[in-house]
Coordinates of C-alpha atoms in Angstrom, one line a residue:
Chain A
X1 CA -67.9 170.8 93.2
X2 CA -65.0 169.2 91.3
X3 CA -64.3 172.1 89.0
X4 CA -64.2 174.3 92.0
X5 CA -61.8 172.1 93.7
X6 CA -59.5 172.1 90.7
X7 CA -59.7 175.8 90.5
X8 CA -58.7 176.0 94.1
X9 CA -55.8 173.7 93.5
X10 CA -54.6 175.7 90.5
X11 CA -54.7 178.8 92.5
X12 CA -52.8 177.1 95.2
X13 CA -49.8 176.3 93.1
X14 CA -49.3 180.0 92.6
X15 CA -50.2 181.0 96.1
X16 CA -49.0 178.7 98.9
X17 CA -51.8 179.6 101.3
X18 CA -54.1 177.6 99.1
X19 CA -52.8 174.4 100.6
X20 CA -53.1 173.5 104.3
X21 CA -53.1 176.2 106.9
X22 CA -53.0 175.7 110.6
X23 CA -53.1 178.9 112.5
X24 CA -52.6 179.3 116.3
X25 CA -53.9 175.8 117.0
X26 CA -54.5 175.0 120.7
X27 CA -56.0 171.8 122.1
X28 CA -56.2 170.3 125.6
X29 CA -58.0 167.3 126.7
X30 CA -58.7 165.7 130.0
X31 CA -56.2 163.1 131.2
X32 CA -56.2 161.0 134.3
X33 CA -54.1 163.5 136.1
X34 CA -55.6 166.8 135.0
X35 CA -55.7 168.5 131.6
X36 CA -53.2 167.6 129.0
X37 CA -52.1 170.4 126.8
X38 CA -51.6 168.3 123.7
X39 CA -51.1 171.2 121.2
X40 CA -50.0 174.6 122.4
X41 CA -50.2 177.0 119.6
X42 CA -48.8 175.9 116.3
X43 CA -48.5 177.6 112.9
X44 CA -48.2 175.5 109.8
X45 CA -48.6 176.3 106.2
X46 CA -48.2 173.6 103.6
X47 CA -48.3 174.5 99.9
X48 CA -50.2 172.3 97.4
X49 CA -47.9 169.5 96.1
X50 CA -45.6 169.4 99.1
X51 CA -44.7 166.2 100.9
X52 CA -44.3 167.0 104.6
X53 CA -43.3 164.8 107.5
X54 CA -44.7 165.6 111.0
X55 CA -42.0 164.3 113.2
X56 CA -41.9 163.9 116.9
X57 CA -41.9 161.4 119.8
X58 CA -45.1 159.8 121.1
X59 CA -47.1 162.4 122.9
X60 CA -45.7 165.3 121.0
X61 CA -49.2 166.3 119.7
X62 CA -48.9 164.9 116.2
X63 CA -52.2 162.9 116.3
X64 CA -54.1 165.6 118.0
X65 CA -52.9 168.0 115.3
X66 CA -54.0 165.6 112.6
X67 CA -57.4 165.1 114.3
X68 CA -58.0 168.8 114.1
X69 CA -56.7 169.0 110.6
X70 CA -59.3 166.4 109.6
X71 CA -62.1 167.9 111.5
X72 CA -62.3 164.9 113.9
X73 CA -61.9 167.2 116.9
X74 CA -62.4 170.9 117.4
X75 CA -59.5 173.1 118.3
X76 CA -59.8 175.0 121.6
X77 CA -58.3 177.9 119.8
X78 CA -57.0 178.8 116.3
X79 CA -58.2 177.9 112.8
X80 CA -57.7 175.1 110.3
X81 CA -58.1 175.7 106.6
X82 CA -57.7 173.0 103.9
X83 CA -57.6 174.4 100.4
X84 CA -59.3 177.5 101.7
X85 CA -62.2 175.6 103.4
X86 CA -63.0 174.4 106.8
X87 CA -61.9 170.7 107.3
X88 CA -65.4 169.3 107.2
X89 CA -66.2 170.9 103.9
X90 CA -62.9 169.8 102.4
X91 CA -63.7 166.2 103.5
X92 CA -67.2 166.3 102.1
X93 CA -65.9 167.6 98.8
X94 CA -63.6 164.6 98.6
X95 CA -60.4 166.7 98.8
X96 CA -59.0 164.9 101.8
X97 CA -58.0 161.2 102.2
X98 CA -56.6 159.9 105.4
X99 CA -55.2 156.9 107.1
X100 CA -55.5 157.2 110.8
X101 CA -53.2 155.7 113.3
X102 CA -55.6 153.1 114.5
X103 CA -58.1 151.6 112.3
X104 CA -59.0 148.0 111.4
X105 CA -61.2 147.0 108.5
X106 CA -64.7 145.8 108.8
X107 CA -65.3 142.2 108.0
X108 CA -67.5 140.2 105.6
X109 CA -66.6 142.2 102.5
X110 CA -64.0 141.6 99.9
X111 CA -61.2 144.1 99.5
X112 CA -62.8 145.2 96.2
X113 CA -66.2 145.6 97.8
X114 CA -64.8 147.6 100.8
X115 CA -62.9 150.0 98.5
X116 CA -66.0 150.2 96.4
X117 CA -68.1 151.0 99.4
X118 CA -65.7 153.8 100.3
X119 CA -65.7 155.1 96.8
X120 CA -69.5 155.2 96.8
X121 CA -69.5 157.8 99.5
X122 CA -67.6 160.4 97.4
X123 CA -68.7 162.9 94.8
X124 CA -65.9 162.1 92.3
X125 CA -64.0 159.0 93.3
X126 CA -61.1 157.2 91.6
X127 CA -62.0 154.1 89.7
X128 CA -61.9 151.2 92.2
X129 CA -59.7 149.1 90.0
X130 CA -57.3 152.0 89.7
X131 CA -57.1 152.3 93.5
X132 CA -56.3 148.6 93.7
X133 CA -53.8 148.9 91.0
X134 CA -52.0 151.8 92.6
X135 CA -51.8 149.9 95.9
X136 CA -50.8 146.7 94.3
X137 CA -53.9 144.9 95.4
X138 CA -55.2 143.7 92.1
X139 CA -54.6 140.0 93.0
X140 CA -56.0 140.5 96.5
X141 CA -59.3 142.2 95.4
X142 CA -61.4 139.2 95.8
X143 CA -60.2 138.3 99.3
X144 CA -62.2 138.9 102.4
X145 CA -60.9 141.8 104.5
X146 CA -60.5 139.7 107.7
X147 CA -58.1 137.3 106.0
X148 CA -55.3 139.7 105.1
X149 CA -51.8 140.0 106.3
X150 CA -50.6 143.1 108.2
X151 CA -49.0 144.5 105.1
X152 CA -52.0 143.8 102.9
X153 CA -54.3 145.4 105.5
X154 CA -52.2 148.5 105.5
X155 CA -52.3 148.7 101.7
X156 CA -56.1 148.3 101.8
X157 CA -56.3 151.2 104.3
X158 CA -54.1 153.2 101.9
X159 CA -56.5 152.3 99.1
X160 CA -59.4 153.5 101.2
X161 CA -57.6 156.8 101.8
X162 CA -56.9 157.5 98.1
X163 CA -60.0 156.1 96.5
X164 CA -61.7 159.5 96.9
X165 CA -58.9 160.8 94.7
X166 CA -57.9 163.4 97.3
X167 CA -55.7 166.5 96.8
X168 CA -54.5 166.1 100.3
X169 CA -53.4 162.8 101.8
X170 CA -52.9 162.6 105.5
X171 CA -51.1 159.6 107.0
X172 CA -50.8 159.1 110.8
X173 CA -47.9 156.7 111.5
X174 CA -48.8 154.5 108.6
X175 CA -46.0 152.0 108.9
X176 CA -46.1 151.5 112.6
X177 CA -47.1 147.8 112.4
X178 CA -45.1 146.8 109.4
X179 CA -41.8 145.0 109.0
X180 CA -38.9 146.4 107.0
X181 CA -40.1 145.0 103.7
X182 CA -43.7 146.2 104.3
X183 CA -42.4 149.6 105.1
X184 CA -40.3 149.8 101.9
X185 CA -43.2 148.7 99.8
X186 CA -45.6 151.1 101.5
X187 CA -43.4 154.1 101.0
X188 CA -42.8 153.3 97.4
X189 CA -46.5 153.2 96.8
X190 CA -47.0 156.5 98.7
X191 CA -44.3 158.3 96.7
X192 CA -45.8 157.1 93.5
X193 CA -49.1 158.5 94.5
X194 CA -47.6 161.8 95.8
X195 CA -45.9 162.2 92.4
X196 CA -49.3 162.8 90.9
X197 CA -49.0 166.3 92.4
X198 CA -50.7 165.5 95.6
X199 CA -50.1 167.2 98.9
X200 CA -49.0 164.7 101.5
X201 CA -48.7 165.1 105.3
X202 CA -47.5 162.1 107.3
X203 CA -46.8 161.7 110.9
X204 CA -44.0 159.5 112.0
X205 CA -41.5 159.0 114.7
X206 CA -39.1 157.1 112.4
X207 CA -36.6 159.7 111.5
X208 CA -35.4 157.8 108.5
X209 CA -38.9 157.8 107.0
X210 CA -39.1 161.6 107.1
X211 CA -35.6 161.8 105.7
X212 CA -36.2 159.6 102.7
X213 CA -39.9 160.4 101.9
X214 CA -40.5 164.0 102.7
X215 CA -39.2 167.3 101.2
X216 CA -39.8 169.0 104.4
X217 CA -40.0 168.1 108.1
X218 CA -41.9 169.7 110.9
X219 CA -40.6 168.7 114.3
X220 CA -43.0 168.7 117.2
X221 CA -42.3 168.2 120.9
X222 CA -44.5 169.0 123.9
X223 CA -47.3 170.3 121.6
X224 CA -45.1 172.9 119.9
X225 CA -43.2 173.1 116.7
X226 CA -39.5 173.1 117.4
X227 CA -38.2 173.1 113.8
X228 CA -39.7 173.4 110.4
X229 CA -37.7 173.2 107.2
X230 CA -36.3 171.1 104.4
X231 CA -35.0 167.8 105.9
X232 CA -31.5 168.5 104.7
X233 CA -31.5 172.0 106.2
X234 CA -32.7 170.7 109.5
X235 CA -29.8 168.3 109.6
X236 CA -27.4 170.9 108.5
X237 CA -28.7 173.4 111.0
X238 CA -28.0 171.5 114.1
X239 CA -26.2 168.4 113.0
X240 CA -22.5 168.6 113.7
X241 CA -20.2 166.8 111.3
X242 CA -17.6 164.4 112.4
X243 CA -14.1 164.5 111.0
X244 CA -11.9 161.5 111.4
X245 CA -8.3 161.3 110.5
X246 CA -5.2 159.2 111.2
X247 CA -2.8 161.6 112.7
X248 CA -0.3 160.4 115.4
X249 CA 1.9 162.6 117.5
X250 CA -0.4 165.6 117.8
X251 CA -1.6 166.8 121.1
X252 CA -5.3 166.6 121.6
X253 CA -5.8 170.1 123.0
X254 CA -4.2 171.7 120.0
X255 CA -6.6 169.8 117.8
X256 CA -9.5 171.1 119.9
X257 CA -8.3 174.6 119.3
X258 CA -8.6 174.4 115.5
X259 CA -11.2 176.7 113.9
X260 CA -14.7 175.1 113.6
X261 CA -13.9 172.3 116.0
X262 CA -16.1 171.9 119.1
X263 CA -14.4 168.9 120.6
X264 CA -11.6 166.5 119.9
X265 CA -11.0 162.9 120.9
X266 CA -8.1 160.6 120.3
X267 CA -8.2 156.8 119.9
X268 CA -4.7 155.7 119.4
X269 CA -3.5 157.1 116.1
X270 CA -7.0 158.2 115.1
X271 CA -8.4 161.6 116.0
X272 CA -12.1 162.3 116.0
X273 CA -13.1 166.0 115.7
X274 CA -16.7 167.1 116.3
X275 CA -17.1 170.1 114.0
X276 CA -19.5 173.0 114.0
X277 CA -18.0 174.1 110.6
X278 CA -16.3 171.2 109.0
X279 CA -15.2 173.2 105.9
X280 CA -13.1 175.5 108.1
X281 CA -11.8 172.6 110.2
X282 CA -10.6 170.5 107.3
X283 CA -8.7 173.5 105.7
X284 CA -7.0 174.3 109.0
X285 CA -6.2 170.7 109.7
X286 CA -4.5 170.1 106.4
X287 CA -2.7 173.4 106.6
X288 CA -1.2 172.8 110.0
X289 CA -0.9 169.0 109.9
X290 CA -0.2 167.9 106.3
X291 CA 0.6 164.4 107.6
X292 CA -3.1 163.8 108.3
X293 CA -4.5 160.9 106.2
X294 CA -7.5 158.6 105.9
X295 CA -9.7 161.6 106.3
X296 CA -13.4 161.0 106.5
X297 CA -16.2 163.6 107.2
X298 CA -19.7 162.3 108.0
X299 CA -22.9 164.2 108.3
X300 CA -25.1 164.2 111.4
X301 CA -28.2 162.1 111.2
X302 CA -31.7 163.5 111.6
X303 CA -31.8 161.6 114.8
X304 CA -29.0 163.8 116.2
X305 CA -30.8 166.8 114.9
X306 CA -33.9 165.7 116.6
X307 CA -32.2 165.1 119.9
X308 CA -30.6 168.4 119.8
X309 CA -33.8 170.3 119.0
X310 CA -36.2 168.6 121.4
X311 CA -33.6 168.2 124.1
X312 CA -34.7 164.7 125.0
X313 CA -34.6 161.2 123.5
X314 CA -37.4 159.8 121.5
X315 CA -39.1 158.3 124.5
X316 CA -42.6 157.2 125.3
X317 CA -42.6 158.7 128.7
X318 CA -46.0 159.8 130.1
X319 CA -44.3 163.0 131.1
X320 CA -43.9 164.0 127.5
X321 CA -47.3 165.7 127.5
X322 CA -47.0 167.5 130.8
X323 CA -46.1 171.1 131.0
X324 CA -42.4 171.3 131.6
X325 CA -41.5 174.1 134.1
X326 CA -39.3 176.7 132.5
X327 CA -39.0 175.2 129.0
X328 CA -39.2 177.4 126.0
Chain B
X1 CA -77.5 160.5 98.4
X2 CA -74.5 158.5 99.4
X3 CA -76.3 156.5 102.0
X4 CA -78.0 154.1 99.6
X5 CA -74.9 152.2 98.4
X6 CA -73.6 152.2 101.9
X7 CA -76.8 150.6 103.2
X8 CA -76.6 148.0 100.5
X9 CA -73.1 147.0 101.6
X10 CA -74.2 146.9 105.2
X11 CA -77.0 144.5 104.3
X12 CA -74.6 142.4 102.3
X13 CA -72.2 142.2 105.3
X14 CA -75.0 141.2 107.7
X15 CA -76.4 138.5 105.6
X16 CA -72.9 137.2 104.8
X17 CA -72.0 136.8 108.5
X18 CA -73.4 133.4 108.7
X19 CA -72.9 132.8 112.4
X20 CA -74.5 136.0 113.4
X21 CA -77.4 135.3 111.0
X22 CA -77.9 131.7 112.2
X23 CA -77.8 132.5 115.9
X24 CA -80.0 135.5 115.6
X25 CA -82.7 133.7 113.7
X26 CA -82.1 130.3 115.1
X27 CA -82.6 130.7 118.8
X28 CA -86.1 132.3 118.8
X29 CA -87.1 129.6 116.4
X30 CA -85.8 126.7 118.6
X31 CA -87.4 128.2 121.6
X32 CA -90.7 128.5 119.8
X33 CA -90.7 124.9 118.7
X34 CA -89.7 123.6 122.1
X35 CA -92.3 125.5 124.0
X36 CA -95.2 125.7 121.6
X37 CA -95.1 122.5 119.6
X38 CA -96.1 120.0 122.3
X39 CA -99.4 121.8 123.1
X40 CA -99.9 124.2 120.3
X41 CA -103.7 124.1 120.2
X42 CA -104.2 124.5 123.9
X43 CA -105.5 127.9 125.0
X44 CA -103.4 129.7 127.7
X45 CA -105.8 130.6 130.4
X46 CA -106.5 134.3 130.9
X47 CA -105.2 135.2 127.4
X48 CA -107.7 133.6 125.1
X49 CA -104.7 132.7 122.8
X50 CA -103.3 129.3 121.9
X51 CA -99.8 128.4 122.8
X52 CA -98.9 128.7 119.1
X53 CA -100.2 132.2 118.8
X54 CA -98.9 133.4 122.1
X55 CA -95.4 132.1 121.7
X56 CA -95.2 133.0 118.1
X57 CA -95.5 136.7 119.0
X58 CA -93.5 136.3 122.2
X59 CA -90.5 134.8 120.5
X60 CA -90.9 137.2 117.6
X61 CA -90.7 140.0 120.2
X62 CA -87.6 138.4 121.7
X63 CA -85.9 137.8 118.4
X64 CA -86.7 141.1 116.9
X65 CA -85.6 143.0 120.1
X66 CA -82.3 141.0 119.8
X67 CA -82.0 142.0 116.1
X68 CA -82.4 145.7 116.9
X69 CA -80.1 145.7 119.9
X70 CA -77.4 143.8 118.1
X71 CA -76.9 147.0 116.1
X72 CA -75.2 148.0 119.3
X73 CA -72.8 145.2 119.2
X74 CA -71.9 146.0 115.6
X75 CA -71.5 149.7 116.3
X76 CA -69.3 148.9 119.4
X77 CA -67.2 146.6 117.2
X78 CA -66.7 149.2 114.5
X79 CA -65.9 151.9 117.1
X80 CA -63.3 149.6 118.7
X81 CA -61.7 148.8 115.3
X82 CA -61.4 152.5 114.5
X83 CA -63.7 152.1 111.5
X84 CA -66.2 154.7 112.8
X85 CA -63.4 157.3 112.8
X86 CA -62.5 156.3 109.3
X87 CA -66.1 156.9 108.2
X88 CA -66.2 160.2 110.0
X89 CA -63.5 161.5 107.7
X90 CA -65.7 160.6 104.7
X91 CA -68.7 162.5 103.4
X92 CA -71.1 159.9 104.9
X93 CA -73.4 161.7 107.2
X94 CA -74.1 160.6 110.7
X95 CA -77.7 160.3 109.8
X96 CA -77.0 158.0 106.8
X97 CA -74.7 155.9 109.0
X98 CA -77.5 155.3 111.6
X99 CA -80.1 154.9 108.9
X100 CA -78.1 152.1 107.4
X101 CA -77.6 150.4 110.8
X102 CA -81.3 150.7 111.6
X103 CA -82.5 149.5 108.2
X104 CA -80.1 146.5 108.5
X105 CA -81.5 145.7 112.0
X106 CA -85.1 145.9 110.6
X107 CA -84.1 143.5 107.8
X108 CA -82.9 141.1 110.3
X109 CA -86.0 141.6 112.4
X110 CA -88.3 141.0 109.4
X111 CA -86.4 137.8 108.6
X112 CA -86.9 136.6 112.1
X113 CA -90.5 137.5 112.1
X114 CA -91.1 135.8 108.8
X115 CA -89.6 132.5 110.1
X116 CA -91.8 132.6 113.2
X117 CA -94.9 133.4 111.2
X118 CA -94.2 130.3 109.0
X119 CA -93.6 128.2 112.1
X120 CA -96.7 129.5 113.7
X121 CA -98.8 128.8 110.6
X122 CA -97.4 125.2 110.6
X123 CA -98.7 124.9 114.2
X124 CA -102.1 126.1 113.3
X125 CA -102.0 129.9 113.7
X126 CA -104.5 131.2 111.2
X127 CA -105.2 134.9 110.7
X128 CA -106.7 137.0 108.0
X129 CA -104.2 138.8 105.7
X130 CA -105.3 142.1 107.3
X131 CA -104.4 140.8 110.8
X132 CA -101.0 139.4 109.8
X133 CA -100.3 142.9 108.4
X134 CA -101.6 144.7 111.4
X135 CA -99.6 142.5 113.7
X136 CA -96.4 143.1 111.6
X137 CA -97.0 146.8 111.5
X138 CA -97.4 147.0 115.3
X139 CA -94.2 145.0 115.9
X140 CA -92.3 147.2 113.5
X141 CA -93.5 150.4 115.3
X142 CA -92.9 148.7 118.6
X143 CA -89.3 148.1 117.6
X144 CA -88.5 151.8 117.2
X145 CA -87.5 152.3 120.8
X146 CA -85.2 149.3 120.5
X147 CA -83.6 150.7 117.3
X148 CA -82.6 153.8 119.4
X149 CA -81.5 151.6 122.3
X150 CA -79.2 149.7 120.0
X151 CA -77.4 152.9 118.9
X152 CA -77.3 154.0 122.5
X153 CA -75.7 150.8 123.7
X154 CA -73.3 150.8 120.8
X155 CA -71.8 154.1 121.8
X156 CA -71.9 153.6 125.5
X157 CA -70.1 150.3 126.0
X158 CA -67.2 148.4 124.5
X159 CA -67.1 145.1 122.8
X160 CA -66.3 143.2 126.0
X161 CA -69.4 144.2 127.9
X162 CA -71.8 144.6 125.0
X163 CA -72.6 140.8 124.9
X164 CA -73.7 140.4 128.5
X165 CA -75.4 143.7 128.5
X166 CA -77.5 142.8 125.4
X167 CA -78.3 139.3 126.7
X168 CA -79.3 140.6 130.1
X169 CA -81.3 143.6 128.8
X170 CA -83.3 141.6 126.3
X171 CA -84.0 138.8 128.8
X172 CA -85.3 141.2 131.4
X173 CA -87.3 143.2 129.0
X174 CA -88.8 140.1 127.5
X175 CA -89.7 138.7 130.9
X176 CA -91.2 142.0 132.2
X177 CA -93.0 142.4 128.9
X178 CA -94.8 139.1 129.4
X179 CA -93.0 137.2 126.6
X180 CA -92.1 134.1 128.6
X181 CA -95.4 133.7 130.5
X182 CA -98.6 135.7 130.8
X183 CA -98.5 138.4 133.4
X184 CA -102.2 139.2 134.0
X185 CA -102.3 140.9 137.4
X186 CA -100.3 142.3 140.3
X187 CA -97.3 144.6 140.5
X188 CA -95.5 143.2 137.4
X189 CA -98.7 143.7 135.4
X190 CA -98.9 147.3 136.4
X191 CA -95.2 147.9 136.0
X192 CA -94.8 146.1 132.7
X193 CA -97.1 148.4 131.0
X194 CA -94.6 151.2 131.3
X195 CA -92.1 149.2 129.2
X196 CA -91.8 149.2 125.5
X197 CA -91.3 145.5 125.4
X198 CA -94.8 145.0 127.0
X199 CA -96.4 146.7 124.0
X200 CA -94.3 144.7 121.6
X201 CA -95.6 141.5 123.1
X202 CA -99.1 142.9 123.2
X203 CA -99.1 142.9 119.4
X204 CA -100.3 139.3 119.8
X205 CA -103.7 140.5 120.8
X206 CA -104.3 141.4 117.2
X207 CA -105.1 137.7 116.8
X208 CA -108.0 138.1 119.2
X209 CA -110.1 141.0 118.0
X210 CA -107.8 142.9 115.7
X211 CA -106.8 145.5 118.3
X212 CA -103.8 145.4 120.5
X213 CA -102.7 148.9 121.6
X214 CA -104.9 151.5 123.1
X215 CA -103.8 155.1 123.4
X216 CA -101.6 154.0 126.3
X217 CA -99.6 151.7 124.1
X218 CA -99.0 154.3 121.4
X219 CA -98.0 156.9 124.0
X220 CA -95.7 154.5 125.8
X221 CA -93.9 153.5 122.6
X222 CA -93.7 157.1 121.4
X223 CA -92.3 158.3 124.8
X224 CA -89.6 155.5 124.9
X225 CA -88.7 156.3 121.3
X226 CA -88.2 159.9 122.1
X227 CA -86.3 159.2 125.3
X228 CA -84.0 156.6 123.8
X229 CA -83.4 158.6 120.6
X230 CA -82.3 161.6 122.8
X231 CA -80.1 159.2 124.7
X232 CA -78.6 157.8 121.5
X233 CA -77.9 161.3 120.2
X234 CA -76.2 162.2 123.5
X235 CA -74.1 159.0 123.6
X236 CA -73.0 159.6 120.0
X237 CA -71.9 163.2 120.7
X238 CA -70.1 162.1 123.9
X239 CA -68.4 159.4 121.9
X240 CA -67.0 161.5 119.1
X241 CA -64.0 162.5 121.1
X242 CA -61.0 160.4 120.4
X243 CA -61.3 156.9 121.8

């Protein structure tokens, strides 16, 4: 089983379809006010070795997508393939490790025992001590699972996900309950593990997590994918840049008329130009107004990109799941 | 293949949970000593059994029923914690999961039974080795419907309601099964014989002449096992949707 898995993975590095492939996925489930169309036809292909963030507000369909990817729920339509296999087979072969959004630990075992118990279920697990080492739990190994801090619990859950030595690691909002320090620690452990050539898919609604930990971001809203690309490209695609300069005595409307500028504001001596093409704008500005100084150009944040693409703030509203009349 | 280590960890967890262990084993034992000790050699009219024998089996039925159904509380807790979903994305099969739960429950039941047997012996219950074994065998078989009931309960209710449900269910079943006092005639007598707990308690009659269940007993236990196992399978499938 193991050699086969390795062969699959080797093939996958040459041919991207050997990774994760979600094709035409559709899923509805019953809600209190009629059916909720959680996922409405998504196409995703993730190559082996990629680290991908699944980004979207609550109710965008991220967890539903992950459930189907892991074989926890059956899609109403479409197919899931993990390293060329159906999810259940990939899970049984120990190719997939996952940290679900909710999930406590069972009590009355030590951390080492719990990780060992999980390891015992798999055909070719990682050494338990290694899993503890990777997650920084060596010193915590002897502690009972119900006596851990939030950060420690999350690291144990991470150890449980990787102890099968998976090729694909799936994390559903792994840092949601952690403080800043806990998050930083968690992601540094995750990146270290991903660096072993693992494929990683993580869901998050923290934009900065996607920005700093993923090569690629898939943005979901209302059960659909609204953008998919390298995080930098997504920012560049929709993120306007802001050009600030000190430039007194120039009329606002003539600034707004500069090439590449979408809007201009003035605050005293400072002008703020919102640019679609900042390269063009800066050239034109300096040509026409050589007196401009203290020039500063800042990139748009992923947050801005996200707002622009999904057309709504990252809100928890119950309406997020409902069909929106006339959208897309 | 992977179920064996898992079962071992389940047993370890159960026996480590000292409070659960003490309460599960302690209460039937306390009841037994309170009820049976003062008049242990006296024969209960209409049964031909001494207080010691009668209540040894009654409280064994009560205690072991509790052991089996408490599987439900454990499953409900693991579901609520999200642990069940974590296991479902491992290669552990559903069958192996339930097998571990049931085996753990049987280990608890056997511990409870052993303590009551020892207490019974101390109060003058004396049986041949064959009859001790026959009695134990019947109780083990009689617990099968309750093993299924535990799984059913575990997937049907949440942790808030599982306690009262278990307590109520076991009390009623023990009462109607004739565990608390002998039911020898009337409606309750006729009705009780349709319940699995009745036959569990009837295992005490092994002490009389070596026989306890006729065909009716075996059929009733088999029927309840089939019904509750089907119910447990249904509840499990219904529950595999996201909680």
